[in-house]
Amino acid sequence: MQSVEKGTATAQQPDANTENDLQHGSARPQDTPVPVGISSALDGDTEMVENENPSAEAPSPAPLNASALPAHLEILADRAREYVEAASAPNTRRAYDSDWKHFGSWCRRQGLDQLPPDPQIVGLYITACASGAATRNRKSAAVSSIERRLSALSWHYRQLGERLDRGNRHIATVLDGIRNTHGRPPVQKEAVLPEDLIAMLETLDRGSLRGLRDRAMLLMGFAGGLRRSEVVGLDVAADQTEDSSGWIQILERGVVLTLRGKSGWREVEIGRGSSDSTCPVAALETWLKLGSIAHGPLFRRVTGEGKSVGPDRLRDQEVARLVKRAALAAGVRGDLSESERASKFAGHSLRAGLASSAEVDERYVQKHLGHASAEMTRRYQRRRDRFRVNLSKAAGL
């Protein structure tokens, strides 16, 4: 990734256009999400965009001249590279790098130059993406994927000291036409409702460490309204690992999660449930005790045929796989075929499930999920408010 040339001290946030939360998504807000379609490009766990201004682009400072740096500043240059890496989530960087390579490959096949940025070439590129001419299998890209690719190009050009004007008519007009022609409603993952979650818990082995871990992950993810990266990023306490995105504090009445988002820190309170069998805090305490976990990553790999807990943190994709596997085993949405059901569930099903089922004032759900606007929270509430206000009857029909 060409984030920083030798000696470059440019650290720039990527252009958010996404957790999606589409369903990812992580955009962005209290907890800026990844751009539209980031999740789908990685693991099929898509979510709607949590960003109110997808076209906003922050100005980029001019990079330093590497040849002008004295030798003793090389250490600072290396640290600058590390900060650039930390400016965006790993999933975002992977998706942006993939899109940049895709654009470069297309330019080479067409005999065009990738540098400097040319709005006419970019306009042709997104046209090729929409028509299927940009890939060998002739598959058309979704509008959300094209918007994400534009964000990736803008970000990469900024890292190279260049600027791509997305408002240029060669890009903006073509993109408007693509939206009007190929735009579709966002595809959202199915919300896991409380009755679904209880059925999913029953499919897990209560006598195994893996089953105890998975119970705690499902209950914590649901009750906390957490993204999959937030679930696996937790540590037992603060400042224990370098790759942590937060930690827990167990209190008498519940557990407090301190989570690091892209725009700062936030706290999430998870209270104790009315029954030990479905209490997220009780499930967490059982996992900590029987898994002998006192330091480091909270949710780890279970090794040795399920008899011991390893030191390694789970990857966030494991949350999506767990939700999908448990939902299928529990027969959730049994009215659909197995292939249809398999595509309905992913990590964000837990987050959407809490938003859809918590019968409390909307502002509390908004704060819990870390949304900057009530409108974003309403997008997560899949079916909660449908037909609650019946204007047909209200009008006398």
Coordinates of C-alpha atoms in Angstrom, one line a residue:
M1 CA 0.0 0.0 0.0
Q2 CA 1.4 3.3 -1.1
S3 CA 0.2 5.2 2.0
V4 CA 3.4 6.9 2.7
E5 CA 6.4 7.4 0.5
K6 CA 9.8 7.2 2.2
G7 CA 9.8 10.1 4.6
T8 CA 6.2 11.0 4.0
A9 CA 4.3 12.3 7.1
T10 CA 0.9 12.4 5.5
A11 CA -1.8 10.8 7.7
Q12 CA -5.2 11.0 6.1
Q13 CA -8.6 9.4 6.9
P14 CA -10.0 7.5 4.0
D15 CA -13.0 8.9 2.2
A16 CA -16.0 7.3 3.7
N17 CA -18.8 6.6 1.2
T18 CA -20.4 2.6 3.9
E19 CA -20.5 -2.2 8.1
N20 CA -21.9 -1.3 6.2
D21 CA -23.8 -1.3 7.9
L22 CA -26.2 -2.0 2.7
Q23 CA -25.8 -3.9 6.2
H24 CA -21.9 -3.3 7.1
G25 CA -20.8 -1.5 8.6
S26 CA -19.6 -0.8 9.2
A27 CA -19.8 4.4 8.3
R28 CA -19.6 5.7 9.8
P29 CA -21.2 9.7 13.2
Q30 CA -20.0 8.5 16.6
D31 CA -18.4 5.5 15.0
T32 CA -17.6 6.3 11.4
P33 CA -18.3 3.2 9.2
V34 CA -16.4 1.7 6.4
P35 CA -17.5 2.9 3.0
V36 CA -20.5 1.4 1.2
G37 CA -19.9 -2.2 0.3
I38 CA -16.6 -2.6 2.2
S39 CA -18.0 -5.5 4.1
S40 CA -19.5 -7.2 1.0
A41 CA -16.1 -7.1 -0.6
L42 CA -14.6 -8.9 2.3
D43 CA -16.8 -11.5 3.9
G44 CA -20.4 -11.2 2.7
D45 CA -21.4 -9.4 5.9
T46 CA -22.9 -6.2 4.6
E47 CA -24.7 -3.4 6.3
M48 CA -26.0 0.0 5.6
V49 CA -24.0 3.2 5.3
E50 CA -23.6 5.0 8.6
N51 CA -22.5 8.2 7.0
E52 CA -24.5 11.3 6.5
N53 CA -22.1 12.8 3.9
P54 CA -20.6 10.2 1.7
S55 CA -19.1 12.6 -0.8
A56 CA -17.2 14.7 1.7
E57 CA -13.4 14.6 1.2
A58 CA -10.9 16.1 3.7
P59 CA -8.1 18.2 2.2
S60 CA -4.7 16.4 2.2
P61 CA -1.5 18.2 3.2
A62 CA 1.3 18.1 0.8
P63 CA 3.8 15.2 1.4
L64 CA 7.3 15.9 2.6
N65 CA 10.1 15.5 0.2
A66 CA 11.8 12.3 1.2
S67 CA 15.2 13.3 -0.2
A68 CA 15.1 16.4 2.1
L69 CA 14.9 14.4 5.3
P70 CA 18.1 14.0 7.3
A71 CA 19.0 10.5 8.3
H72 CA 18.0 10.9 12.0
L73 CA 14.4 11.6 10.9
E74 CA 14.0 8.2 9.3
I75 CA 12.6 6.9 12.6
L76 CA 9.9 9.5 12.5
A77 CA 9.2 8.6 8.9
D78 CA 8.7 5.0 9.9
R79 CA 6.4 6.1 12.7
A80 CA 4.5 8.3 10.2
R81 CA 3.9 5.2 8.1
E82 CA 2.5 3.4 11.1
Y83 CA 0.1 6.3 11.9
V84 CA -1.1 6.3 8.3
E85 CA -1.9 2.6 8.7
A86 CA -3.7 3.3 11.9
A87 CA -5.8 6.1 10.4
S88 CA -8.2 3.5 8.9
A89 CA -9.5 0.1 9.8
P90 CA -7.7 -3.0 8.3
N91 CA -10.9 -4.0 6.4
T92 CA -11.1 -0.5 4.9
R93 CA -7.4 -0.6 3.8
R94 CA -7.7 -4.1 2.3
A95 CA -10.8 -3.0 0.3
Y96 CA -9.2 0.3 -0.8
D97 CA -6.0 -1.5 -1.9
S98 CA -8.0 -4.1 -3.8
D99 CA -10.0 -1.3 -5.6
W100 CA -6.8 0.6 -6.4
K101 CA -5.2 -2.6 -8.0
H102 CA -8.4 -3.2 -9.9
F103 CA -8.3 0.3 -11.4
G104 CA -4.6 -0.1 -12.2
S105 CA -5.2 -3.4 -14.0
W106 CA -8.0 -1.9 -16.0
C107 CA -5.9 1.1 -17.0
R108 CA -3.1 -1.2 -18.2
R109 CA -5.4 -3.3 -20.3
Q110 CA -6.8 -0.2 -22.0
G111 CA -3.3 1.4 -22.5
L112 CA -4.2 4.3 -20.2
D113 CA -2.1 6.0 -17.5
Q114 CA -3.2 5.6 -13.8
L115 CA -1.3 8.8 -12.9
P116 CA -2.0 11.7 -12.8
P117 CA -5.7 11.5 -12.0
D118 CA -7.8 12.1 -15.1
P119 CA -11.6 12.6 -14.5
Q120 CA -12.3 11.4 -18.1
I121 CA -10.5 8.1 -17.5
V122 CA -12.2 7.6 -14.1
G123 CA -15.6 8.3 -15.8
L124 CA -14.8 5.6 -18.4
Y125 CA -13.7 3.2 -15.6
I126 CA -16.9 3.5 -13.6
T127 CA -18.8 3.1 -16.9
A128 CA -16.9 -0.2 -17.5
C129 CA -17.6 -1.3 -13.9
A130 CA -21.4 -0.7 -14.3
S131 CA -21.5 -2.4 -17.7
G132 CA -19.4 -5.4 -16.8
A133 CA -16.6 -4.5 -19.1
A134 CA -14.1 -3.9 -16.2
T135 CA -13.9 -7.6 -15.3
R136 CA -13.1 -10.7 -17.3
N137 CA -16.3 -12.5 -16.2
R138 CA -18.3 -9.5 -17.5
K139 CA -20.1 -9.2 -14.2
S140 CA -21.5 -5.7 -13.5
A141 CA -20.6 -4.0 -10.3
A142 CA -23.2 -2.8 -7.9
V143 CA -23.7 0.9 -7.5
S144 CA -22.5 0.7 -3.9
S145 CA -19.3 -1.1 -5.1
I146 CA -18.7 1.7 -7.7
E147 CA -19.1 4.4 -5.1
R148 CA -16.7 2.6 -2.8
R149 CA -14.2 2.3 -5.7
L150 CA -14.4 6.0 -6.2
S151 CA -13.7 6.6 -2.5
A152 CA -10.7 4.2 -2.8
L153 CA -9.3 6.1 -5.8
S154 CA -9.7 9.5 -4.1
W155 CA -8.0 8.2 -1.0
H156 CA -5.0 6.6 -2.9
Y157 CA -4.5 9.7 -5.0
R158 CA -4.3 11.9 -1.9
Q159 CA -1.6 9.6 -0.5
L160 CA 0.4 10.3 -3.6
G161 CA -0.1 14.0 -3.3
E162 CA -2.7 14.2 -6.1
R163 CA -6.3 15.1 -6.1
L164 CA -9.2 13.5 -7.9
D165 CA -12.2 15.9 -8.2
R166 CA -15.2 13.6 -7.8
G167 CA -17.5 16.6 -8.6
N168 CA -16.1 16.9 -12.1
R169 CA -18.9 16.5 -14.6
H170 CA -17.2 13.6 -16.3
I171 CA -17.5 11.6 -13.1
A172 CA -20.5 13.1 -11.4
T173 CA -22.8 13.0 -14.5
V174 CA -21.8 9.4 -15.3
L175 CA -22.3 8.3 -11.7
D176 CA -25.8 9.9 -11.6
G177 CA -26.7 8.0 -14.7
I178 CA -25.4 4.8 -13.2
R179 CA -27.5 5.3 -10.0
N180 CA -30.6 6.0 -12.0
T181 CA -30.1 3.0 -14.3
H182 CA -28.7 0.4 -11.9
G183 CA -29.7 1.6 -8.4
R184 CA -31.4 -0.9 -6.2
P185 CA -32.7 -0.7 -2.6
P186 CA -30.0 -1.6 -0.1
V187 CA -29.8 -5.4 0.7
Q188 CA -30.0 -5.7 4.5
K189 CA -29.2 -8.8 6.6
E190 CA -32.0 -10.4 8.5
A191 CA -32.5 -9.2 12.0
V192 CA -32.0 -11.8 14.7
L193 CA -35.0 -11.3 17.1
P194 CA -35.0 -12.4 20.7
E195 CA -37.0 -15.6 20.0
D196 CA -34.5 -16.4 17.2
L197 CA -31.6 -15.8 19.5
I198 CA -32.9 -18.1 22.2
A199 CA -33.5 -20.8 19.6
M200 CA -29.9 -20.3 18.3
L201 CA -28.5 -20.6 21.9
E202 CA -30.2 -24.0 22.2
T203 CA -28.2 -25.4 19.3
L204 CA -24.9 -24.7 21.1
D205 CA -23.1 -27.3 23.4
R206 CA -23.4 -26.1 27.0
G207 CA -20.7 -28.7 28.0
S208 CA -17.9 -27.5 25.8
L209 CA -15.7 -24.5 25.9
R210 CA -16.5 -23.7 22.3
G211 CA -20.2 -23.7 23.1
L212 CA -19.7 -21.5 26.2
R213 CA -17.6 -19.1 24.2
D214 CA -20.2 -18.9 21.3
R215 CA -23.1 -18.4 23.8
A216 CA -21.2 -15.4 25.3
M217 CA -20.4 -14.0 21.9
L218 CA -24.0 -14.2 20.6
L219 CA -25.5 -12.7 23.8
M220 CA -22.9 -9.9 24.1
G221 CA -23.1 -9.1 20.4
F222 CA -26.9 -8.9 20.6
A223 CA -27.3 -7.1 23.9
G224 CA -24.5 -4.7 23.1
G225 CA -25.6 -4.0 19.6
L226 CA -22.0 -4.6 18.6
R227 CA -20.4 -4.9 15.2
R228 CA -18.5 -8.1 14.7
S229 CA -15.1 -6.2 14.9
E230 CA -16.2 -4.8 18.3
V231 CA -17.1 -8.3 19.6
V232 CA -13.7 -9.8 18.9
G233 CA -11.7 -6.7 19.6
L234 CA -12.5 -6.7 23.3
D235 CA -9.9 -7.4 26.0
V236 CA -10.4 -8.4 29.6
A237 CA -9.1 -5.0 30.8
A238 CA -7.6 -1.8 29.4
D239 CA -4.1 -1.6 27.8
Q240 CA -3.5 -5.3 27.6
T241 CA -2.9 -5.9 23.9
E242 CA -1.9 -3.7 20.9
D243 CA -4.7 -4.9 18.6
S244 CA -7.5 -4.3 21.1
S245 CA -10.4 -2.1 20.2
G246 CA -11.9 -2.0 23.7
W247 CA -12.3 -3.7 27.1
I248 CA -14.8 -4.8 29.6
Q249 CA -15.6 -4.0 33.2
I250 CA -17.9 -6.3 35.1
L251 CA -20.0 -4.6 37.8
E252 CA -22.8 -5.8 40.1
R253 CA -25.6 -4.7 37.8
G254 CA -24.0 -5.5 34.5
V255 CA -20.9 -5.0 32.3
V256 CA -19.5 -1.8 30.8
L257 CA -17.8 -1.9 27.4
T258 CA -15.3 0.8 26.5
L259 CA -15.1 0.8 22.7
R260 CA -12.8 2.7 20.4
G261 CA -14.4 4.0 17.2
K262 CA -12.9 5.9 14.4
S263 CA -14.1 9.2 15.8
G264 CA -13.3 8.5 19.5
W265 CA -14.3 6.3 22.5
R266 CA -17.7 5.4 23.7
E267 CA -19.2 3.3 26.5
V268 CA -21.9 0.6 26.1
E269 CA -23.7 -0.7 29.1
I270 CA -25.1 -4.2 29.1
G271 CA -27.3 -5.0 32.0
R272 CA -28.0 -8.4 33.5
G273 CA -30.8 -10.3 32.0
S274 CA -34.0 -11.6 33.8
S275 CA -32.8 -15.2 33.4
D276 CA -29.4 -16.8 33.8
S277 CA -30.0 -18.9 30.7
T278 CA -30.2 -15.8 28.5
C279 CA -28.2 -13.3 30.6
P280 CA -25.3 -11.9 28.5
V281 CA -23.3 -11.0 31.7
A282 CA -23.8 -14.5 33.2
A283 CA -22.7 -16.1 29.9
L284 CA -19.6 -13.8 29.9
E285 CA -18.7 -14.7 33.5
T286 CA -19.0 -18.4 32.8
W287 CA -16.8 -18.2 29.8
L288 CA -14.1 -16.2 31.7
K289 CA -14.2 -18.6 34.6
L290 CA -14.2 -22.0 32.7
G291 CA -11.9 -20.7 30.0
S292 CA -9.5 -19.4 32.6
I293 CA -9.2 -16.1 30.9
A294 CA -7.7 -13.3 33.1
H295 CA -5.7 -11.3 30.7
G296 CA -5.6 -10.4 27.0
P297 CA -8.2 -11.1 24.3
L298 CA -11.7 -11.9 25.5
F299 CA -12.8 -14.2 22.8
R300 CA -10.2 -16.6 21.6
R301 CA -9.8 -19.8 19.6
V302 CA -10.6 -23.0 21.3
T303 CA -8.0 -25.7 20.5
G304 CA -7.2 -29.3 21.4
E305 CA -10.5 -30.7 20.2
G306 CA -12.4 -28.1 22.1
K307 CA -10.7 -28.8 25.4
S308 CA -8.4 -25.8 25.8
V309 CA -8.3 -22.1 25.1
G310 CA -5.6 -20.7 22.9
P311 CA -3.9 -17.3 23.2
D312 CA -5.0 -16.0 19.8
R313 CA -7.9 -13.5 19.3
L314 CA -10.7 -14.6 17.0
R315 CA -11.0 -12.9 13.6
D316 CA -14.2 -10.8 13.0
Q317 CA -15.3 -13.2 10.3
E318 CA -15.9 -15.8 12.9
V319 CA -18.8 -13.8 14.3
A320 CA -20.5 -13.8 11.0
R321 CA -20.0 -17.5 10.5
L322 CA -21.3 -18.2 14.0
V323 CA -24.5 -16.2 13.5
K324 CA -25.1 -17.9 10.1
R325 CA -24.3 -21.4 11.5
A326 CA -26.5 -21.0 14.6
A327 CA -29.4 -19.5 12.6
L328 CA -29.4 -22.3 10.1
A329 CA -29.2 -24.9 12.9
A330 CA -32.1 -23.3 14.8
G331 CA -34.3 -23.2 11.7
V332 CA -34.7 -19.4 11.7
R333 CA -36.7 -18.2 8.7
G334 CA -37.6 -21.8 7.9
D335 CA -40.0 -20.5 5.3
L336 CA -37.1 -19.9 3.0
S337 CA -34.8 -22.4 1.1
E338 CA -31.5 -23.2 2.7
S339 CA -29.5 -21.2 0.2
E340 CA -31.8 -18.2 0.8
R341 CA -31.5 -18.5 4.5
A342 CA -27.7 -18.8 4.3
S343 CA -27.5 -15.4 2.6
K344 CA -29.8 -13.7 5.1
F345 CA -27.7 -13.9 8.2
A346 CA -24.4 -12.4 9.2
G347 CA -22.7 -10.5 12.0
H348 CA -24.9 -7.4 11.7
S349 CA -28.0 -9.6 12.2
L350 CA -27.3 -9.2 16.0
R351 CA -27.0 -5.4 15.9
A352 CA -30.1 -5.1 13.8
G353 CA -31.9 -7.5 16.1
L354 CA -31.4 -5.4 19.1
A355 CA -32.5 -2.2 17.3
S356 CA -35.6 -3.9 16.0
S357 CA -36.7 -5.5 19.3
A358 CA -35.8 -3.1 22.1
E359 CA -39.1 -1.4 23.1
V360 CA -37.6 1.7 24.6
D361 CA -37.4 5.3 23.5
E362 CA -35.5 5.6 20.2
R363 CA -32.9 7.9 21.6
Y364 CA -31.6 5.2 24.0
V365 CA -31.2 2.8 21.1
Q366 CA -29.4 5.5 19.1
K367 CA -26.9 6.1 21.9
H368 CA -26.4 2.4 22.5
L369 CA -25.5 1.8 18.9
G370 CA -23.4 4.9 18.7
H371 CA -25.3 6.5 15.8
A372 CA -25.0 10.2 15.1
S373 CA -28.6 10.5 13.9
A374 CA -32.0 9.0 14.6
E375 CA -32.5 8.4 10.9
M376 CA -29.6 5.9 10.9
T377 CA -31.1 4.1 13.9
R378 CA -34.4 3.8 12.1
R379 CA -32.7 2.0 9.2
Y380 CA -31.7 -0.7 11.6
Q381 CA -35.2 -1.2 13.0
R382 CA -36.2 -3.7 10.4
R383 CA -39.8 -4.2 11.3
R384 CA -40.4 -2.6 14.6
D385 CA -42.4 0.4 13.5
R386 CA -44.3 -1.1 10.5
F387 CA -48.0 -0.2 10.6
R388 CA -47.7 1.2 14.1
V389 CA -49.3 4.3 12.7
N390 CA -52.1 3.4 10.2
L391 CA -52.9 6.5 8.1
S392 CA -55.5 4.5 6.2
K393 CA -57.7 4.1 9.3
A394 CA -56.7 7.6 10.5
A395 CA -58.1 9.1 7.3
G396 CA -61.4 7.2 7.8
L397 CA -60.8 4.3 5.3

